[in-house]
mmCIF file of C-alpha atoms in Angstrom:
data_model
loop_
_atom_site.group_PDB
_atom_site.id
_atom_site.type_symbol
_atom_site.label_atom_id
_atom_site.label_comp_id
_atom_site.label_asym_id
_atom_site.label_seq_id
_atom_site.Cartn_x
_atom_site.Cartn_y
_atom_site.Cartn_z
ATOM 1 C CA MET A 20 -4.344 10.305 29.463
ATOM 2 C CA ILE A 21 -3.006 8.105 26.714
ATOM 3 C CA TYR A 22 -0.190 9.264 24.361
ATOM 4 C CA GLU A 23 0.172 7.790 21.254
ATOM 5 C CA ILE A 24 3.768 9.057 19.334
ATOM 6 C CA CYS A 25 4.222 8.984 15.643
ATOM 7 C CA ALA A 26 7.380 7.195 15.312
ATOM 8 C CA SER A 27 8.977 6.860 11.979
ATOM 9 C CA SER A 28 12.191 4.918 12.953
ATOM 10 C CA PHE A 29 13.478 2.529 15.274
ATOM 11 C CA GLU A 30 14.867 4.756 17.381
ATOM 12 C CA SER A 31 12.132 6.713 18.076
ATOM 13 C CA ALA A 32 9.794 3.700 19.053
ATOM 14 C CA ARG A 33 12.309 2.775 22.060
ATOM 15 C CA ASN A 34 12.263 6.203 22.864
ATOM 16 C CA ALA A 35 8.513 6.599 23.219
ATOM 17 C CA GLN A 36 8.842 3.567 25.572
ATOM 18 C CA ILE A 37 11.654 4.896 27.597
ATOM 19 C CA ALA A 38 9.522 8.232 27.958
ATOM 20 C CA GLY A 39 6.452 6.741 29.160
ATOM 21 C CA ALA A 40 4.417 6.686 25.940
ATOM 22 C CA THR A 41 1.682 4.235 25.826
ATOM 23 C CA ARG A 42 1.545 3.063 22.018
ATOM 24 C CA ILE A 43 3.486 4.253 19.277
ATOM 25 C CA GLU A 44 2.033 4.954 15.586
ATOM 26 C CA LEU A 45 4.923 3.208 13.036
ATOM 27 C CA CYS A 46 5.633 4.583 10.123
ATOM 28 C CA SER A 47 8.322 5.834 7.632
ATOM 29 C CA GLU A 48 8.852 9.442 5.779
ATOM 30 C CA LEU A 49 7.249 12.043 8.279
ATOM 31 C CA GLY A 50 7.815 14.641 5.928
ATOM 32 C CA VAL A 51 5.473 13.504 3.346
ATOM 33 C CA GLY A 52 3.060 12.554 6.328
ATOM 34 C CA GLY A 53 4.069 8.670 6.162
ATOM 35 C CA ILE A 54 3.514 5.756 4.410
ATOM 36 C CA THR A 55 3.621 1.978 5.202
ATOM 37 C CA PRO A 56 7.105 1.020 7.348
ATOM 38 C CA SER A 57 9.351 -1.928 5.793
ATOM 39 C CA TYR A 58 8.526 -5.246 7.022
ATOM 40 C CA GLY A 59 11.968 -5.433 8.805
ATOM 41 C CA LEU A 60 11.190 -1.813 11.152
ATOM 42 C CA ILE A 61 7.600 -3.679 12.129
ATOM 43 C CA LYS A 62 9.299 -6.928 12.971
ATOM 44 C CA LYS A 63 11.908 -5.422 14.968
ATOM 45 C CA VAL A 64 10.222 -3.484 16.898
ATOM 46 C CA MET A 65 8.091 -6.429 17.768
ATOM 47 C CA ASP A 66 10.709 -8.468 18.958
ATOM 48 C CA GLU A 67 12.335 -5.916 20.980
ATOM 49 C CA LEU A 68 10.066 -3.683 22.013
ATOM 50 C CA SER A 69 6.637 -3.893 24.729
ATOM 51 C CA ILE A 70 5.325 -1.000 23.357
ATOM 52 C CA GLY A 71 1.893 -0.893 21.650
ATOM 53 C CA ASN A 72 2.254 -0.771 18.317
ATOM 54 C CA CYS A 73 -0.367 0.332 15.744
ATOM 55 C CA VAL A 74 1.288 0.719 11.963
ATOM 56 C CA LEU A 75 0.540 2.865 9.405
ATOM 57 C CA ILE A 76 -1.007 1.721 6.014
ATOM 58 C CA ARG A 77 -0.443 4.236 3.788
ATOM 59 C CA PRO A 78 1.241 3.137 0.292
ATOM 60 C CA ARG A 79 2.162 6.227 -0.783
ATOM 61 C CA SER A 80 2.576 10.096 0.040
ATOM 62 C CA GLY A 81 -0.438 12.157 -1.692
ATOM 63 C CA ASP A 82 -3.981 11.827 -1.713
ATOM 64 C CA PHE A 83 -5.923 8.733 0.155
ATOM 65 C CA THR A 84 -7.647 7.262 -3.552
ATOM 66 C CA TYR A 85 -5.867 4.268 -4.847
ATOM 67 C CA THR A 86 -5.793 2.232 -7.809
ATOM 68 C CA GLU A 87 -6.730 -1.418 -6.992
ATOM 69 C CA GLU A 88 -3.084 -2.179 -6.932
ATOM 70 C CA GLU A 89 -2.136 0.192 -4.289
ATOM 71 C CA PHE A 90 -5.522 -1.010 -2.675
ATOM 72 C CA ASP A 91 -4.097 -4.329 -3.111
ATOM 73 C CA VAL A 92 -0.836 -3.765 -1.723
ATOM 74 C CA MET A 93 -3.023 -1.514 1.706
ATOM 75 C CA LEU A 94 -4.914 -5.308 2.511
ATOM 76 C CA ARG A 95 -1.810 -7.621 2.455
ATOM 77 C CA ASP A 96 0.421 -5.200 4.427
ATOM 78 C CA ILE A 97 -2.656 -5.334 6.923
ATOM 79 C CA VAL A 98 -2.616 -9.180 6.861
ATOM 80 C CA LEU A 99 1.276 -9.021 7.571
ATOM 81 C CA CYS A 100 0.731 -6.568 10.420
ATOM 82 C CA ARG A 101 -2.079 -9.369 11.914
ATOM 83 C CA GLU A 102 0.240 -12.103 11.453
ATOM 84 C CA LEU A 103 2.946 -10.051 13.279
ATOM 85 C CA GLY A 104 0.766 -9.574 15.781
ATOM 86 C CA CYS A 105 0.707 -5.723 15.944
ATOM 87 C CA GLN A 106 -2.069 -3.923 18.246
ATOM 88 C CA GLY A 107 -3.765 -2.049 15.462
ATOM 89 C CA VAL A 108 -3.753 -0.400 11.644
ATOM 90 C CA VAL A 109 -3.710 3.084 10.896
ATOM 91 C CA THR A 110 -5.083 3.907 7.360
ATOM 92 C CA GLY A 111 -8.002 5.545 5.657
ATOM 93 C CA VAL A 112 -9.476 5.807 1.819
ATOM 94 C CA LEU A 113 -11.373 8.159 0.223
ATOM 95 C CA ARG A 114 -13.209 8.710 -2.828
ATOM 96 C CA ARG A 115 -12.351 11.147 -5.688
ATOM 97 C CA ASP A 116 -14.426 13.793 -3.622
ATOM 98 C CA ASN A 117 -12.752 13.071 -0.172
ATOM 99 C CA THR A 118 -16.072 11.423 0.678
ATOM 100 C CA ILE A 119 -15.024 8.064 2.936
ATOM 101 C CA ASP A 120 -15.299 5.188 0.886
ATOM 102 C CA GLU A 121 -17.666 2.505 2.707
ATOM 103 C CA ALA A 122 -16.847 -0.182 0.769
ATOM 104 C CA ARG A 123 -13.211 -0.112 0.606
ATOM 105 C CA THR A 124 -12.882 0.740 4.151
ATOM 106 C CA ALA A 125 -14.905 -2.272 5.220
ATOM 107 C CA GLN A 126 -12.373 -4.488 3.345
ATOM 108 C CA LEU A 127 -9.835 -2.852 5.313
ATOM 109 C CA MET A 128 -11.774 -3.595 8.278
ATOM 110 C CA GLU A 129 -12.146 -7.041 7.484
ATOM 111 C CA ALA A 130 -8.206 -7.829 6.635
ATOM 112 C CA ALA A 131 -7.212 -6.447 10.164
ATOM 113 C CA GLY A 132 -9.471 -8.884 11.852
ATOM 114 C CA THR A 133 -9.343 -8.450 15.369
ATOM 115 C CA MET A 134 -6.747 -5.864 15.543
ATOM 116 C CA GLU A 135 -7.529 -2.152 16.319
ATOM 117 C CA PHE A 136 -8.609 0.153 13.445
ATOM 118 C CA ILE A 137 -7.941 3.464 13.376
ATOM 119 C CA TYR A 138 -8.663 5.941 10.669
ATOM 120 C CA HIS A 139 -6.241 8.571 10.094
ATOM 121 C CA ARG A 140 -6.008 11.808 9.028
ATOM 122 C CA ALA A 141 -7.494 11.451 5.605
ATOM 123 C CA PHE A 142 -10.264 12.101 7.667
ATOM 124 C CA ASP A 143 -9.559 15.995 7.628
ATOM 125 C CA CYS A 144 -10.004 15.828 3.875
ATOM 126 C CA ALA A 145 -14.064 14.887 3.998
ATOM 127 C CA PRO A 146 -16.135 17.639 3.221
ATOM 128 C CA ASP A 147 -18.762 17.373 6.018
ATOM 129 C CA PRO A 148 -17.094 16.134 8.852
ATOM 130 C CA ILE A 149 -20.171 15.374 10.661
ATOM 131 C CA ALA A 150 -21.331 13.299 8.491
ATOM 132 C CA ALA A 151 -17.973 11.438 7.448
ATOM 133 C CA ILE A 152 -17.760 10.385 11.401
ATOM 134 C CA HIS A 153 -21.556 9.109 11.562
ATOM 135 C CA THR A 154 -20.141 7.000 8.743
ATOM 136 C CA LEU A 155 -16.782 5.670 10.094
ATOM 137 C CA LYS A 156 -19.353 5.121 13.609
ATOM 138 C CA ARG A 157 -21.543 3.225 11.473
ATOM 139 C CA LEU A 158 -18.733 1.086 10.538
ATOM 140 C CA GLY A 159 -17.204 0.500 14.013
ATOM 141 C CA VAL A 160 -13.892 1.598 13.693
ATOM 142 C CA HIS A 161 -12.144 1.909 17.047
ATOM 143 C CA ARG A 162 -10.459 5.551 17.000
ATOM 144 C CA ILE A 163 -10.261 8.505 14.492
ATOM 145 C CA LEU A 164 -6.806 10.324 14.102
ATOM 146 C CA THR A 165 -7.807 14.334 13.301
ATOM 147 C CA SER A 166 -6.375 17.574 13.438
ATOM 148 C CA GLY A 167 -10.191 18.920 13.322
ATOM 149 C CA GLY A 168 -10.061 19.814 9.878
ATOM 150 C CA LYS A 169 -7.011 22.081 9.993
ATOM 151 C CA LYS A 170 -3.385 22.504 10.002
ATOM 152 C CA SER A 171 -2.784 21.816 13.447
ATOM 153 C CA ALA A 172 -5.019 20.037 16.428
ATOM 154 C CA ILE A 173 -5.540 23.707 18.635
ATOM 155 C CA GLU A 174 -6.331 25.044 15.559
ATOM 156 C CA GLY A 175 -9.395 22.938 14.915
ATOM 157 C CA LEU A 176 -10.270 22.278 18.298
ATOM 158 C CA ASP A 177 -14.041 23.742 18.414
ATOM 159 C CA LEU A 178 -14.481 20.450 15.365
ATOM 160 C CA LEU A 179 -12.646 18.271 17.578
ATOM 161 C CA LYS A 180 -14.697 18.893 20.870
ATOM 162 C CA GLU A 181 -18.616 18.248 18.655
ATOM 163 C CA LEU A 182 -16.512 15.370 17.335
ATOM 164 C CA ASN A 183 -15.738 14.016 20.083
ATOM 165 C CA ARG A 184 -19.601 15.061 21.770
ATOM 166 C CA ILE A 185 -21.014 12.794 18.656
ATOM 167 C CA GLY A 186 -18.676 9.915 18.972
ATOM 168 C CA GLY A 187 -18.846 9.168 22.745
ATOM 169 C CA GLY A 188 -16.119 7.155 22.617
ATOM 170 C CA GLN A 189 -17.313 5.154 20.267
ATOM 171 C CA PRO A 190 -15.239 5.785 18.091
ATOM 172 C CA THR A 191 -12.489 7.262 19.977
ATOM 173 C CA ILE A 192 -11.355 11.000 18.699
ATOM 174 C CA MET A 193 -7.529 11.196 18.705
ATOM 175 C CA PRO A 194 -6.348 14.912 18.668
ATOM 176 C CA GLY A 195 -2.974 15.348 16.831
ATOM 177 C CA GLY A 196 -1.139 17.769 14.618
ATOM 178 C CA GLY A 197 1.167 20.244 16.418
ATOM 179 C CA ILE A 198 0.706 19.000 19.627
ATOM 180 C CA ASN A 199 3.351 20.342 22.032
ATOM 181 C CA ALA A 200 4.204 20.558 25.801
ATOM 182 C CA LYS A 201 2.345 24.133 25.726
ATOM 183 C CA SER A 202 -0.800 23.015 23.572
ATOM 184 C CA ILE A 203 -1.232 19.066 25.341
ATOM 185 C CA GLU A 204 -2.896 21.217 28.465
ATOM 186 C CA GLN A 205 -5.554 22.816 26.128
ATOM 187 C CA ILE A 206 -6.143 18.932 24.541
ATOM 188 C CA LYS A 207 -6.542 17.515 28.192
ATOM 189 C CA ALA A 208 -9.320 20.604 29.513
ATOM 190 C CA ALA A 209 -11.069 19.551 26.672
ATOM 191 C CA GLY A 210 -11.858 16.218 27.718
ATOM 192 C CA PHE A 211 -9.981 13.797 25.028
ATOM 193 C CA THR A 212 -9.110 10.832 26.517
ATOM 194 C CA ASP A 213 -5.884 10.495 23.691
ATOM 195 C CA VAL A 214 -3.685 12.388 21.866
ATOM 196 C CA HIS A 215 -0.997 12.195 19.470
ATOM 197 C CA PHE A 216 2.161 13.506 18.487
ATOM 198 C CA SER A 217 5.944 12.681 17.598
ATOM 199 C CA GLY A 218 8.166 14.918 19.825
ATOM 200 C CA THR A 219 10.457 15.327 16.978
ATOM 201 C CA VAL A 220 13.543 17.012 17.429
ATOM 202 C CA PHE A 221 16.205 16.825 14.248
ATOM 203 C CA GLU A 222 19.891 15.416 14.853
ATOM 204 C CA GLU A 223 22.770 16.131 13.060
ATOM 205 C CA LEU A 224 24.278 13.432 10.977
ATOM 206 C CA GLY A 225 27.576 14.742 11.069
ATOM 207 C CA THR A 226 27.983 13.850 7.022
ATOM 208 C CA THR A 227 27.463 15.748 4.005
ATOM 209 C CA LEU A 228 26.253 14.853 0.325
ATOM 210 C CA PRO A 229 27.833 16.025 -2.588
ATOM 211 C CA PHE A 230 24.128 17.171 -3.723
ATOM 212 C CA SER A 231 20.479 16.756 -2.811
ATOM 213 C CA PHE A 232 19.050 13.627 -3.330
ATOM 214 C CA LYS A 233 15.527 15.055 -3.592
ATOM 215 C CA THR A 234 13.634 15.550 -6.290
ATOM 216 C CA GLU A 235 10.654 18.803 -5.647
ATOM 217 C CA SER A 236 8.331 17.146 -8.756
ATOM 218 C CA PHE A 237 8.002 13.493 -6.473
ATOM 219 C CA LEU A 238 6.396 15.899 -3.823
ATOM 220 C CA ASP A 239 3.853 17.559 -5.695
ATOM 221 C CA GLU A 240 0.495 15.998 -3.512
ATOM 222 C CA SER A 241 -1.788 16.333 -6.769
ATOM 223 C CA LYS A 242 0.353 14.045 -8.699
ATOM 224 C CA ARG A 243 1.216 10.458 -8.502
ATOM 225 C CA PRO A 244 4.816 9.718 -10.129
ATOM 226 C CA ILE A 245 4.873 6.473 -12.013
ATOM 227 C CA SER A 246 6.728 4.459 -14.513
ATOM 228 C CA ASN A 247 5.730 4.932 -18.213
ATOM 229 C CA ILE A 248 5.552 2.077 -20.374
ATOM 230 C CA GLU A 249 6.209 4.431 -23.363
ATOM 231 C CA VAL A 250 9.162 6.245 -21.486
ATOM 232 C CA ILE A 251 10.723 3.043 -20.819
ATOM 233 C CA ARG A 252 10.531 1.724 -24.223
ATOM 234 C CA GLY A 253 11.822 4.966 -25.801
ATOM 235 C CA ILE A 254 14.601 4.899 -23.625
ATOM 236 C CA ILE A 255 15.522 1.105 -24.196
ATOM 237 C CA GLY A 256 15.302 1.466 -27.968
#
């Protein structure tokens, strides 16, 4: 079994290596499903750790349809990961109807070059997962990270099994979502070769803040926050 740890810090990546995991998916901000980590974090992991490192390429939280500017950022981040010698990239782009954006996925794959290309849980938004896996199989992605269209992999296990049968190892179906010491046994028994989880515990920081810096409106997954020209002009005067 190949164990992939979703790591959102250097410490998490190092702990995954110490614990004997196979590789990591390096990201930031797990609370919103993960976004692309900083250059500094990627570089430190590549310089100081030996564990396989696949980097999440997601420019923001929310949906998986992106502007031209956002898509350009994704391409640049992939090139950076390639130059740093990362094992792979984990990404995904959808159309407005949540079907796989084949053209943009092909562009991302071209940018990735010889790195492994993993399609992430944007897959779980697809209205027809069977059509989606055939699309990604035709494109030649290496793996699909999916919970079987449900909140957790155990809830989506029946679909995961069917996707695994269709994939036939090309692409590899990697269950992820709510994996723990109990559910991993069901995943193993179902015949999967790869699994994805974070193994997270929450450590107390030992500090206090005078107020919360969270802004709930920025966490609305149906909206994209963006600085507005007229609002800026109105404040500048």
